Amino acid sequence: MSQSQLPLQFRVAIRDSWENADSPIQKALKELGDEIGIPISIQFQWPMLWDQLGKHFPDKSIFVPTINSLISAWQQALKAKLDEEDDTDWSEEFLEAIKGQSSFVLSPPKPNTEPRPALARHKPTSSLILKIPSSAPPYTPNPTAIFNTQLLTLFSPLSSDKPELDDEWADVTYTPSGLKIPPPNPATNASPLPTLATLPRPELLFPTIAPYHLILRQTAGDIMIEGSHQPSLELLCAYLKKWQKTAPQNSGQPKYQITLRESVYGLGVLYDALFIDASLTWQDRIPMNPVLIIAFVEHVLKYQMVTKPMGMDGMYFRREEAFA
């Protein structure tokens, strides 16, 4: 696939936010190149990246911004390391490593099998490989903090203490025994606010975000369950509908009306609440027992009840671990 065969929205995004010399990322890379004394060269092909990673981006509009944000995180981490006045040894080691090079190369040749971005170093050219996670964004923990730590190891003044590797690519997981890693710099490791362009649509974003949150409220015999994880609500809804009894005095209709509420956000279907309402007249109304719902939430869905924030009505549950 050539770049001209990419979807139109990709080509527009690449033109405006990547190829444009006046775009924020190109200005930042030029500033960094001026600081280290040689140009920054980013070598990769957009069609190749899309072929390898596209399946993890159901919302295609965030693909180019996500790649840009990772490169920007690397640029910010490298600039922060160079600007640290109390770590001049690292800066000298880095500048010595790139001495004589016509450009400093950052290249993402293949996806990373790990669920987070990573860096590797090609020693003969002192270039870096940016390994992009082979998974859906957003990527955690903070990529800038990850790159900061890995740069510290890759260009350590004690690099001569590292064992020889079978190939010419440096292993970013090795830490020399004599290397003293300074305590995290809050200004460097603080998590940056994501850009709007890198966030998927709500129906794609929230099912992937853990912890999951769920709030159960009961009023006048009815129950409302609000949740951030749509599959949890759908499973609870399907289970209750499958096993509830009918009301003979009401033509065999179910005793309760169990419905999912569609969110007002997103372009596709996103359910953010489940309602359980009595379907009979008020005189025959049978209040719903919330204990069964609580048992399902805690023992089937494995949510845990937590202390609710002050002023919140109902019962608050949370599941820290994402579903597979």
Tab-separated table of C-alpha atoms in Angstrom:
chain	number	residue	atom	x	y	z
A	1	MET	CA	0.000	0.000	0.000
A	2	SER	CA	1.287	3.449	-0.908
A	3	GLN	CA	0.496	6.620	1.007
A	4	SER	CA	-1.824	7.722	-1.790
A	5	GLN	CA	-3.957	4.634	-1.095
A	6	LEU	CA	-4.530	5.558	2.543
A	7	PRO	CA	-8.017	6.852	3.467
A	8	LEU	CA	-8.550	10.532	2.757
A	9	GLN	CA	-8.821	11.423	6.459
A	10	PHE	CA	-5.368	9.888	7.021
A	11	ARG	CA	-3.774	11.813	4.190
A	12	VAL	CA	-5.295	15.070	5.421
A	13	ALA	CA	-4.108	14.422	8.988
A	14	ILE	CA	-0.597	13.507	7.799
A	15	ARG	CA	-0.432	16.607	5.627
A	16	ASP	CA	-1.679	19.001	8.289
A	17	SER	CA	-0.191	17.632	11.518
A	18	TRP	CA	2.943	15.826	10.331
A	19	GLU	CA	4.281	17.009	6.978
A	20	ASN	CA	3.476	20.670	7.591
A	21	ALA	CA	6.687	22.418	8.665
A	22	ASP	CA	4.642	24.802	10.798
A	23	SER	CA	2.894	22.021	12.743
A	24	PRO	CA	3.646	21.908	16.495
A	25	ILE	CA	5.481	18.577	16.313
A	26	GLN	CA	7.741	19.646	13.445
A	27	LYS	CA	8.588	22.880	15.242
A	28	ALA	CA	9.417	20.927	18.415
A	29	LEU	CA	11.634	18.475	16.491
A	30	LYS	CA	13.474	21.350	14.783
A	31	GLU	CA	14.052	23.008	18.149
A	32	LEU	CA	15.426	19.741	19.534
A	33	GLY	CA	17.675	19.295	16.494
A	34	ASP	CA	19.040	22.808	16.977
A	35	GLU	CA	19.787	21.983	20.615
A	36	ILE	CA	21.776	18.799	19.872
A	37	GLY	CA	23.428	20.276	16.802
A	38	ILE	CA	22.152	17.874	14.129
A	39	PRO	CA	18.752	17.443	12.429
A	40	ILE	CA	16.201	14.980	13.758
A	41	SER	CA	15.269	12.376	11.156
A	42	ILE	CA	12.044	10.379	11.684
A	43	GLN	CA	12.132	7.403	9.340
A	44	PHE	CA	8.965	5.380	8.873
A	45	GLN	CA	6.208	4.778	6.365
A	46	TRP	CA	2.610	5.551	7.322
A	47	PRO	CA	1.144	2.726	5.168
A	48	MET	CA	3.449	0.193	6.874
A	49	LEU	CA	2.391	1.405	10.328
A	50	TRP	CA	-1.265	1.224	9.402
A	51	ASP	CA	-0.901	-2.329	8.029
A	52	GLN	CA	0.715	-3.447	11.300
A	53	LEU	CA	-1.318	-1.476	13.829
A	54	GLY	CA	-4.578	-0.563	12.122
A	55	LYS	CA	-6.547	-3.430	13.659
A	56	HIS	CA	-6.105	-1.794	17.076
A	57	PHE	CA	-7.698	1.470	15.891
A	58	PRO	CA	-11.412	0.942	15.226
A	59	ASP	CA	-11.684	4.729	15.445
A	60	LYS	CA	-9.427	5.555	12.491
A	61	SER	CA	-9.482	9.283	13.192
A	62	ILE	CA	-7.112	8.917	16.168
A	63	PHE	CA	-4.390	6.873	14.413
A	64	VAL	CA	-2.226	9.722	13.124
A	65	PRO	CA	-2.638	11.842	16.302
A	66	THR	CA	-1.674	8.817	18.446
A	67	ILE	CA	1.573	8.219	16.509
A	68	ASN	CA	2.298	11.946	16.664
A	69	SER	CA	1.700	11.967	20.420
A	70	LEU	CA	4.217	9.133	20.971
A	71	ILE	CA	6.877	10.930	18.942
A	72	SER	CA	6.085	14.110	20.849
A	73	ALA	CA	6.447	12.223	24.155
A	74	TRP	CA	9.889	10.994	23.056
A	75	GLN	CA	10.900	14.524	22.046
A	76	GLN	CA	9.757	15.931	25.396
A	77	ALA	CA	11.610	13.216	27.335
A	78	LEU	CA	14.876	13.748	25.433
A	79	LYS	CA	14.683	17.521	25.777
A	80	ALA	CA	13.982	17.208	29.507
A	81	LYS	CA	17.046	14.959	29.948
A	82	LEU	CA	19.266	17.369	28.055
A	83	ASP	CA	17.989	20.293	30.137
A	84	GLU	CA	18.664	18.642	33.508
A	85	GLU	CA	21.448	20.690	35.061
A	86	ASP	CA	22.242	18.049	37.703
A	87	ASP	CA	22.907	15.258	35.180
A	88	THR	CA	25.534	16.702	32.847
A	89	ASP	CA	27.297	13.311	32.606
A	90	TRP	CA	24.295	11.849	30.809
A	91	SER	CA	24.109	14.788	28.394
A	92	GLU	CA	27.819	14.473	27.621
A	93	GLU	CA	27.442	10.734	27.000
A	94	PHE	CA	24.507	11.325	24.664
A	95	LEU	CA	26.244	14.100	22.702
A	96	GLU	CA	29.399	11.962	22.440
A	97	ALA	CA	27.331	9.064	21.071
A	98	ILE	CA	25.844	11.146	18.259
A	99	LYS	CA	29.089	12.965	17.396
A	100	GLY	CA	29.858	12.740	13.690
A	101	GLN	CA	26.349	11.678	12.695
A	102	SER	CA	24.637	13.578	9.898
A	103	SER	CA	21.285	13.230	11.666
A	104	PHE	CA	19.735	11.674	14.766
A	105	VAL	CA	17.335	8.974	13.621
A	106	LEU	CA	14.157	7.835	15.348
A	107	SER	CA	12.519	4.917	13.596
A	108	PRO	CA	9.501	2.711	14.496
A	109	PRO	CA	10.068	-0.365	12.290
A	110	LYS	CA	7.699	-2.773	14.019
A	111	PRO	CA	5.046	-2.943	16.740
A	112	ASN	CA	6.038	-3.715	20.312
A	113	THR	CA	4.704	-6.963	21.778
A	114	GLU	CA	4.581	-5.305	25.194
A	115	PRO	CA	1.482	-3.260	26.102
A	116	ARG	CA	3.479	-0.044	26.446
A	117	PRO	CA	5.775	1.992	24.179
A	118	ALA	CA	9.529	1.416	24.417
A	119	LEU	CA	12.875	2.539	23.010
A	120	ALA	CA	15.839	0.551	21.698
A	121	ARG	CA	19.228	1.847	20.570
A	122	HIS	CA	21.173	0.964	17.431
A	123	LYS	CA	24.749	1.513	18.576
A	124	PRO	CA	26.586	1.762	15.225
A	125	THR	CA	24.460	4.748	14.175
A	126	SER	CA	23.304	5.862	17.652
A	127	SER	CA	19.783	5.865	16.265
A	128	LEU	CA	16.737	4.922	18.283
A	129	ILE	CA	13.875	2.558	17.589
A	130	LEU	CA	10.454	3.641	18.831
A	131	LYS	CA	8.444	0.509	19.569
A	132	ILE	CA	4.727	1.202	19.338
A	133	PRO	CA	2.429	-1.053	21.418
A	134	SER	CA	0.535	-3.661	19.442
A	135	SER	CA	-2.609	-2.845	21.386
A	136	ALA	CA	-5.362	-0.272	21.513
A	137	PRO	CA	-4.669	3.185	22.957
A	138	PRO	CA	-4.617	4.957	25.322
A	139	TYR	CA	-1.229	3.695	26.466
A	140	THR	CA	-0.346	3.626	30.145
A	141	PRO	CA	1.678	4.431	32.098
A	142	ASN	CA	2.773	7.873	30.918
A	143	PRO	CA	4.914	7.405	27.739
A	144	THR	CA	7.033	10.479	28.539
A	145	ALA	CA	8.007	9.007	31.921
A	146	ILE	CA	8.807	5.636	30.281
A	147	PHE	CA	11.033	7.270	27.648
A	148	ASN	CA	12.776	9.374	30.285
A	149	THR	CA	13.792	6.269	32.247
A	150	GLN	CA	14.810	4.311	29.140
A	151	LEU	CA	16.903	7.163	27.762
A	152	LEU	CA	18.728	7.278	31.088
A	153	THR	CA	19.661	3.604	30.682
A	154	LEU	CA	20.389	3.611	26.942
A	155	PHE	CA	22.875	6.483	27.126
A	156	SER	CA	24.249	5.787	30.585
A	157	PRO	CA	27.833	6.946	31.285
A	158	LEU	CA	28.306	3.406	32.664
A	159	SER	CA	27.315	1.784	29.391
A	160	SER	CA	30.682	0.019	29.264
A	161	ASP	CA	29.496	-2.091	32.215
A	162	LYS	CA	26.699	-3.601	30.153
A	163	PRO	CA	27.085	-7.193	28.935
A	164	GLU	CA	27.648	-7.708	25.237
A	165	LEU	CA	24.487	-8.511	23.287
A	166	ASP	CA	24.184	-11.003	20.454
A	167	ASP	CA	23.015	-8.315	18.075
A	168	GLU	CA	23.636	-4.609	17.707
A	169	TRP	CA	20.440	-3.484	19.378
A	170	ALA	CA	20.645	-2.295	22.955
A	171	ASP	CA	18.327	-3.876	25.508
A	172	VAL	CA	16.424	-1.166	27.316
A	173	THR	CA	15.550	-3.464	30.215
A	174	TYR	CA	19.155	-3.745	31.494
A	175	THR	CA	20.209	-1.417	34.307
A	176	PRO	CA	23.908	-1.318	35.262
A	177	SER	CA	24.543	-2.195	38.893
A	178	GLY	CA	26.510	0.985	39.437
A	179	LEU	CA	23.969	3.312	37.877
A	180	LYS	CA	22.280	5.618	40.324
A	181	ILE	CA	18.871	6.588	39.009
A	182	PRO	CA	17.843	9.927	40.503
A	183	PRO	CA	14.453	10.249	42.165
A	184	PRO	CA	11.635	11.084	39.774
A	185	ASN	CA	11.457	14.696	38.801
A	186	PRO	CA	7.799	15.745	39.237
A	187	ALA	CA	8.118	18.175	36.361
A	188	THR	CA	9.516	15.417	34.098
A	189	ASN	CA	7.366	12.454	35.125
A	190	ALA	CA	4.089	14.265	35.571
A	191	SER	CA	1.443	12.746	33.357
A	192	PRO	CA	0.564	15.084	30.472
A	193	LEU	CA	-3.031	15.807	29.583
A	194	PRO	CA	-4.032	13.778	26.495
A	195	THR	CA	-4.912	15.747	23.412
A	196	LEU	CA	-8.501	15.628	22.199
A	197	ALA	CA	-7.402	14.243	18.823
A	198	THR	CA	-5.889	11.088	20.404
A	199	LEU	CA	-9.038	10.073	22.299
A	200	PRO	CA	-11.332	7.495	20.635
A	201	ARG	CA	-15.082	7.964	20.453
A	202	PRO	CA	-16.902	7.265	23.766
A	203	GLU	CA	-18.278	3.884	22.643
A	204	LEU	CA	-14.694	2.760	21.902
A	205	LEU	CA	-12.925	4.512	24.771
A	206	PHE	CA	-14.870	3.645	27.908
A	207	PRO	CA	-15.085	-0.166	27.497
A	208	THR	CA	-11.255	-0.208	27.511
A	209	ILE	CA	-10.709	2.003	30.578
A	210	ALA	CA	-10.120	0.333	33.928
A	211	PRO	CA	-11.022	0.685	36.700
A	212	TYR	CA	-14.683	0.264	35.815
A	213	HIS	CA	-17.228	2.210	37.855
A	214	LEU	CA	-20.805	1.281	38.736
A	215	ILE	CA	-23.408	3.116	40.839
A	216	LEU	CA	-26.625	1.470	42.071
A	217	ARG	CA	-29.593	3.603	43.124
A	218	GLN	CA	-33.054	2.530	44.322
A	219	THR	CA	-36.122	4.769	44.450
A	220	ALA	CA	-39.690	3.703	45.227
A	221	GLY	CA	-38.980	0.087	44.334
A	222	ASP	CA	-37.250	0.849	41.027
A	223	ILE	CA	-33.515	0.397	40.484
A	224	MET	CA	-31.103	2.289	38.276
A	225	ILE	CA	-27.565	0.990	37.679
A	226	GLU	CA	-25.167	3.410	35.996
A	227	GLY	CA	-21.843	2.107	34.715
A	228	SER	CA	-18.784	3.086	32.716
A	229	HIS	CA	-18.332	-0.441	31.307
A	230	GLN	CA	-21.066	-1.268	28.811
A	231	PRO	CA	-20.412	-5.065	28.648
A	232	SER	CA	-20.986	-5.311	32.430
A	233	LEU	CA	-24.374	-3.636	32.088
A	234	GLU	CA	-25.294	-5.785	29.079
A	235	LEU	CA	-24.472	-9.032	30.890
A	236	LEU	CA	-26.476	-8.040	33.968
A	237	CYS	CA	-29.416	-6.990	31.782
A	238	ALA	CA	-29.373	-10.228	29.768
A	239	TYR	CA	-29.187	-12.364	32.912
A	240	LEU	CA	-32.115	-10.633	34.613
A	241	LYS	CA	-34.252	-10.789	31.482
A	242	LYS	CA	-33.531	-14.471	31.003
A	243	TRP	CA	-34.593	-15.536	34.487
A	244	GLN	CA	-37.352	-13.164	35.578
A	245	LYS	CA	-40.863	-14.580	35.969
A	246	THR	CA	-43.963	-13.389	34.209
A	247	ALA	CA	-47.110	-11.935	35.805
A	248	PRO	CA	-50.191	-14.087	35.004
A	249	GLN	CA	-52.537	-11.265	36.053
A	250	ASN	CA	-50.903	-9.065	33.437
A	251	SER	CA	-51.282	-11.336	30.380
A	252	GLY	CA	-48.046	-13.144	31.118
A	253	GLN	CA	-45.925	-10.031	30.766
A	254	PRO	CA	-42.632	-9.845	32.684
A	255	LYS	CA	-42.969	-8.512	36.214
A	256	TYR	CA	-40.353	-5.877	35.532
A	257	GLN	CA	-39.361	-3.742	32.585
A	258	ILE	CA	-35.605	-4.078	32.246
A	259	THR	CA	-34.053	-1.664	29.768
A	260	LEU	CA	-30.640	-0.321	28.882
A	261	ARG	CA	-30.330	3.426	28.442
A	262	GLU	CA	-28.360	4.665	25.462
A	263	SER	CA	-25.866	7.417	26.210
A	264	VAL	CA	-26.168	10.831	24.618
A	265	TYR	CA	-22.463	10.657	23.717
A	266	GLY	CA	-20.679	9.007	20.797
A	267	LEU	CA	-21.557	8.109	17.232
A	268	GLY	CA	-22.360	4.430	17.804
A	269	VAL	CA	-24.310	2.652	20.508
A	270	LEU	CA	-23.089	3.221	24.063
A	271	TYR	CA	-25.213	2.068	26.995
A	272	ASP	CA	-24.396	3.809	30.277
A	273	ALA	CA	-27.293	2.782	32.528
A	274	LEU	CA	-29.708	-0.081	33.256
A	275	PHE	CA	-33.254	0.575	34.514
A	276	ILE	CA	-35.435	-1.965	36.331
A	277	ASP	CA	-39.040	-0.710	36.564
A	278	ALA	CA	-42.258	-2.411	37.749
A	279	SER	CA	-44.449	-3.203	34.762
A	280	LEU	CA	-47.675	-3.750	36.726
A	281	THR	CA	-50.047	-1.254	38.259
A	282	TRP	CA	-49.059	0.508	41.462
A	283	GLN	CA	-51.373	-1.713	43.535
A	284	ASP	CA	-49.663	-4.875	42.313
A	285	ARG	CA	-46.217	-3.378	42.271
A	286	ILE	CA	-43.537	-5.738	43.606
A	287	PRO	CA	-40.385	-3.877	44.743
A	288	MET	CA	-37.183	-5.160	43.227
A	289	ASN	CA	-34.790	-6.792	45.685
A	290	PRO	CA	-31.444	-4.922	45.288
A	291	VAL	CA	-29.506	-7.595	47.177
A	292	LEU	CA	-29.594	-9.899	44.142
A	293	ILE	CA	-28.154	-7.138	41.985
A	294	ILE	CA	-25.422	-6.449	44.539
A	295	ALA	CA	-24.532	-10.152	44.691
A	296	PHE	CA	-24.260	-10.328	40.907
A	297	VAL	CA	-22.106	-7.199	40.759
A	298	GLU	CA	-19.748	-8.383	43.495
A	299	HIS	CA	-19.488	-12.135	42.842
A	300	VAL	CA	-20.077	-12.484	39.094
A	301	LEU	CA	-18.680	-9.220	37.766
A	302	LYS	CA	-16.119	-9.038	40.612
A	303	TYR	CA	-16.696	-5.380	41.407
A	304	GLN	CA	-15.965	-4.224	44.931
A	305	MET	CA	-17.992	-1.773	46.972
A	306	VAL	CA	-16.003	1.318	47.841
A	307	THR	CA	-16.629	4.362	49.969
A	308	LYS	CA	-18.756	6.700	47.916
A	309	PRO	CA	-17.756	10.329	47.496
A	310	MET	CA	-19.482	12.801	49.783
A	311	GLY	CA	-22.855	13.850	48.458
A	312	MET	CA	-23.275	10.841	46.132
A	313	ASP	CA	-26.536	8.892	46.354
A	314	GLY	CA	-26.649	5.113	46.067
A	315	MET	CA	-23.966	2.443	46.307
A	316	TYR	CA	-20.625	2.795	44.524
A	317	PHE	CA	-18.726	-0.199	43.112
A	318	ARG	CA	-15.436	-0.422	41.243
A	319	ARG	CA	-13.455	-3.114	39.423
A	320	GLU	CA	-9.736	-2.352	39.194
A	321	GLU	CA	-8.704	-5.107	36.775
A	322	ALA	CA	-9.808	-4.980	33.171
A	323	PHE	CA	-11.682	-7.912	31.665
A	324	ALA	CA	-9.708	-9.959	29.135
